[in-house]
C-alpha positions as a Markdown table, in Angstrom:
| # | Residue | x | y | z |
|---|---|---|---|---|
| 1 | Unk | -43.9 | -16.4 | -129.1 |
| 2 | Unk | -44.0 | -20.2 | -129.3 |
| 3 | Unk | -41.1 | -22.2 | -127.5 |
| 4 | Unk | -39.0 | -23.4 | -130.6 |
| 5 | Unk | -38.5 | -27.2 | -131.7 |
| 6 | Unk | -34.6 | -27.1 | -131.3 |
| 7 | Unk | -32.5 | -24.8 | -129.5 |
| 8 | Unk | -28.9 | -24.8 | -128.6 |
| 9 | Unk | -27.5 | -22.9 | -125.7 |
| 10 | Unk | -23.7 | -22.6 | -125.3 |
| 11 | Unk | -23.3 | -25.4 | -127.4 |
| 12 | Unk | -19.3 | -26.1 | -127.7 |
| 13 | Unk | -17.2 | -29.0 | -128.7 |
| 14 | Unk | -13.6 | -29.3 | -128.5 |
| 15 | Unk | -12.0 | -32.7 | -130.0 |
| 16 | Unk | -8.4 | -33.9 | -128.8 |
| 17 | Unk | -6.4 | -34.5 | -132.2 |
| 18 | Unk | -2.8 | -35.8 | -131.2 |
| 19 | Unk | -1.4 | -33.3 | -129.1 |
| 20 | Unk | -3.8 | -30.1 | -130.3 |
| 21 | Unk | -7.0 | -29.4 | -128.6 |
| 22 | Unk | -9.0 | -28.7 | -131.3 |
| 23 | Unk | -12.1 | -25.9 | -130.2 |
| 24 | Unk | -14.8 | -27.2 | -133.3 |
| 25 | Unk | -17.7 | -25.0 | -131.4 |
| 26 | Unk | -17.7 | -22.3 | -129.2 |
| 27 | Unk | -21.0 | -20.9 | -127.6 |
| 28 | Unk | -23.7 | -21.6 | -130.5 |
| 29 | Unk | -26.7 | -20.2 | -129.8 |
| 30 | Unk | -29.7 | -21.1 | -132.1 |
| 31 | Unk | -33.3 | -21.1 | -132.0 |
| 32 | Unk | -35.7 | -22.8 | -134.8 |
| 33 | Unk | -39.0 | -22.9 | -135.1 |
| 34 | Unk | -41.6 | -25.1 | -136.1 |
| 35 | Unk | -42.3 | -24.8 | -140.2 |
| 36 | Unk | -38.9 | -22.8 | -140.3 |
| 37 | Unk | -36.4 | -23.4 | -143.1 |
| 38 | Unk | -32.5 | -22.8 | -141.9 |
| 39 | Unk | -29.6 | -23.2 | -144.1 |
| 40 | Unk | -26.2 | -23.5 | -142.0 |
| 41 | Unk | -23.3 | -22.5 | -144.1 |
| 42 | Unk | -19.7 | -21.6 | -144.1 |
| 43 | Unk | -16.2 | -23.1 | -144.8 |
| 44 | Unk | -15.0 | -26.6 | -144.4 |
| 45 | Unk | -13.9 | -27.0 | -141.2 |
| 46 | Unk | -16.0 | -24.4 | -139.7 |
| 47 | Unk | -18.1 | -26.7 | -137.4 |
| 48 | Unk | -21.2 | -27.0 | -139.6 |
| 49 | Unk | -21.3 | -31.3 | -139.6 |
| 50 | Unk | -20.6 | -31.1 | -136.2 |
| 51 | Unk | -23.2 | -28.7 | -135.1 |
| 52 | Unk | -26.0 | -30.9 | -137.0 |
| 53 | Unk | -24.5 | -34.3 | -134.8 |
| 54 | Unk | -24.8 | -32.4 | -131.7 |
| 55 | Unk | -28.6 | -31.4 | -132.7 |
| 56 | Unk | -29.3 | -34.8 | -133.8 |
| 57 | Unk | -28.1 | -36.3 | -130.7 |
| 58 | Unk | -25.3 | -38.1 | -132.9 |
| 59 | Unk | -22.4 | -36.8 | -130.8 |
| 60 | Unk | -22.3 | -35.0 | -127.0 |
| 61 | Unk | -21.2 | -31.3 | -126.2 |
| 62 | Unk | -18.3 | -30.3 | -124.4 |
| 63 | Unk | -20.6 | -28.0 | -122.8 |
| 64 | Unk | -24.0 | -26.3 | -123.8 |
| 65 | Unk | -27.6 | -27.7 | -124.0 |
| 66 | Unk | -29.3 | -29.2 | -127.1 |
| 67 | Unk | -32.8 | -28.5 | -126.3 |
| 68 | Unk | -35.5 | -30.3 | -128.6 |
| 69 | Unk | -39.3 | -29.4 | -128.0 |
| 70 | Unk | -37.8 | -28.4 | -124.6 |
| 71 | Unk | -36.3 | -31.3 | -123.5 |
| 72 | Unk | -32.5 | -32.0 | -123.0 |
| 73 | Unk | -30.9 | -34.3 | -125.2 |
| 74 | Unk | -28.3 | -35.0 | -122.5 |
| 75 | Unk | -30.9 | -36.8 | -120.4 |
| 76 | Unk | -31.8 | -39.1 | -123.0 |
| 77 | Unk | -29.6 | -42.4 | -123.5 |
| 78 | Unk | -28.6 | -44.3 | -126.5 |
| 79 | Unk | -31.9 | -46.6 | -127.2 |
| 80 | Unk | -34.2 | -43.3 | -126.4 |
| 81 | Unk | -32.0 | -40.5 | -128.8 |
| 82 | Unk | -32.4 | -43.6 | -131.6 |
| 83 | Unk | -36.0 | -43.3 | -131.0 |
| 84 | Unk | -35.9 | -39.9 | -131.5 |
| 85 | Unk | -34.5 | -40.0 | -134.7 |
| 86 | Unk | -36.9 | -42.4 | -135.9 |
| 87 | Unk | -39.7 | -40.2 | -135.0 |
| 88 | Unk | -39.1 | -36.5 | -134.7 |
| 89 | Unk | -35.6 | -35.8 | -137.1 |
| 90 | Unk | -34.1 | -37.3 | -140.3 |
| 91 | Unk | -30.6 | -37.5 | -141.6 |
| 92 | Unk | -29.5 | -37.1 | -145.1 |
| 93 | Unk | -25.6 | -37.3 | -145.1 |
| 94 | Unk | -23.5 | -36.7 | -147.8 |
| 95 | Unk | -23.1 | -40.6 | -148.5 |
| 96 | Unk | -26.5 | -42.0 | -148.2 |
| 97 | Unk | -25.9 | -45.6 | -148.1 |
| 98 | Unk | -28.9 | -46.7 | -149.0 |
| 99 | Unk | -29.3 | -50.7 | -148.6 |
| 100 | Unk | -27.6 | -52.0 | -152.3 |
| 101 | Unk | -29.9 | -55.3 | -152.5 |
| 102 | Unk | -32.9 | -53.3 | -151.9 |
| 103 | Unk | -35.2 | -51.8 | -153.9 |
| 104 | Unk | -36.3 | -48.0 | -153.7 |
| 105 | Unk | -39.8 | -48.7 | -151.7 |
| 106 | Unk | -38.3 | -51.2 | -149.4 |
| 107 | Unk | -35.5 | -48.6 | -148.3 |
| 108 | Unk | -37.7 | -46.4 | -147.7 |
| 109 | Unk | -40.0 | -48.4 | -145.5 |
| 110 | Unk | -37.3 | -49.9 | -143.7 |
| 111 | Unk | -37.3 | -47.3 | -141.1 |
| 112 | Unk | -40.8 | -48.2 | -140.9 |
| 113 | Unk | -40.0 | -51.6 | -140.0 |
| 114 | Unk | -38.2 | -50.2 | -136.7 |
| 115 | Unk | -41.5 | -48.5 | -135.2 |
| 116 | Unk | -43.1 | -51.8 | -136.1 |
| 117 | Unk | -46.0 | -50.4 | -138.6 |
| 118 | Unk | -48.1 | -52.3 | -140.4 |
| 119 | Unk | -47.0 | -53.6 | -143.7 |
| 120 | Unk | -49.7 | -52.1 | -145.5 |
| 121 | Unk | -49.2 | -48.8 | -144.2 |
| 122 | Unk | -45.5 | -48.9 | -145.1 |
| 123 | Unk | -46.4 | -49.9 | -148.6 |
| 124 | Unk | -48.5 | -46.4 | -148.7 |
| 125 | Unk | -46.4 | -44.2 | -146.8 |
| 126 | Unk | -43.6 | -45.1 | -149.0 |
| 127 | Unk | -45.7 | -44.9 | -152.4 |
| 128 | Unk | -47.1 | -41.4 | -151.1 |
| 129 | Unk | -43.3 | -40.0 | -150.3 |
| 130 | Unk | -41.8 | -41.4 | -153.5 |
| 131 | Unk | -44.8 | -39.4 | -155.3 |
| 132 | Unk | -43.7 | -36.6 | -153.5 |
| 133 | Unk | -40.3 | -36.5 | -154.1 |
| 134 | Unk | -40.8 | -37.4 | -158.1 |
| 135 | Unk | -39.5 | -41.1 | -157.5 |
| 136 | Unk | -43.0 | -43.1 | -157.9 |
| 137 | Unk | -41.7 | -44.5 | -161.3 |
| 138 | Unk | -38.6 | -45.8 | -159.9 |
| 139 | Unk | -40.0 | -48.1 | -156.8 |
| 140 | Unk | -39.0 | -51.4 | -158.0 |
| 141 | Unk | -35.2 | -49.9 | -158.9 |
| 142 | Unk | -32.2 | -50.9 | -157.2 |
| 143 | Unk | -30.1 | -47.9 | -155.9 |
| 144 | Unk | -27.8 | -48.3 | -158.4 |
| 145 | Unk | -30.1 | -47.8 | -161.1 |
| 146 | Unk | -30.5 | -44.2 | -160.0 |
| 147 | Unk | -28.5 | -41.2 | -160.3 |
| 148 | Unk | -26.6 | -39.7 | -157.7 |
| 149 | Unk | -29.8 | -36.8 | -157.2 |
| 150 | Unk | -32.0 | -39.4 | -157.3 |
| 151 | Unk | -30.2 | -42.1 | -154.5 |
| 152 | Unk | -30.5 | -38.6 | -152.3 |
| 153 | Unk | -34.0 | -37.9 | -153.1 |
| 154 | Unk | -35.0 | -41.6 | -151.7 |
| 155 | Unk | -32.5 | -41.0 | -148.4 |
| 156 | Unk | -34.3 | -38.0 | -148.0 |
């Protein structure tokens, strides 16, 4: 069997709120592989936005490991997890802020512009994804000329 991609060990986080100690995790163990489609569901409140920050190296553990291809996320610092992000994991959250005065091609090369690639490159990369995701058409739109679905389909 391949080593997986991400893997949490232990994983808890507990969060001080007032005067309660409030336990948001305890002991998540999870394995994904490469290719492999999870969905993480429950209840509000039941940890799931907290597990996916602790994966994505948003927030720390109280304990536990975050393992991604094998290495600990706790040994990386701030400038390093960022560069993870950019290159290896993607964020959609609920509100997607995409950049108002930009159009739908330039927010989506602007993470581009962080791992300095070449403008021409950008312009295709972006062209290619908003083909994929059905938003070719809509390039030269501001984000509020889209739907809702539509704003999320660019974030993605």
């Amino acid at each position: 069997m391949t080593e997986p991609i991400l893997q949490t060990v232990g994983l808890t986080r507990r969060y001080r709120v007032g005067r309660d100690n409030v336990t948001a995790l305890e002991g998540v163990d999870l394995m994904l592989q490469r290719g492999e489609f999870v969905a993480i569901m429950g209840p509000s409140g039941c940890g799931k936005s907290t597990l996916l920050n602790l994966m994505g190296g948003l927030d720390q553990p109280t304990a536990g490991t975050v393992l991604l291809d094998g290495h600990d996320l706790a040994d990386y610092g701030e400038e390093q997890l960022a560069a993870l992000r950019r290159s290896k994991m993607g964020f959609v959250f609920q509100r997607h802020d995409l950049f108002p005065v930009l159009t739908v091609r330039e927010n989506v090369e602007f993470p581009l512009l962080l791992g300095a690639t070449a403008p021409q490159e950008r312009r295709e990369r972006a062209e290619h994804l908003l083909q994929t995701v059905g938003l070719a058409d809509k390039a030269d739109f501001l984000p509020e000329e889209l739907s809702g679905g539509q704003q999320q389909r660019v974030g993605i």
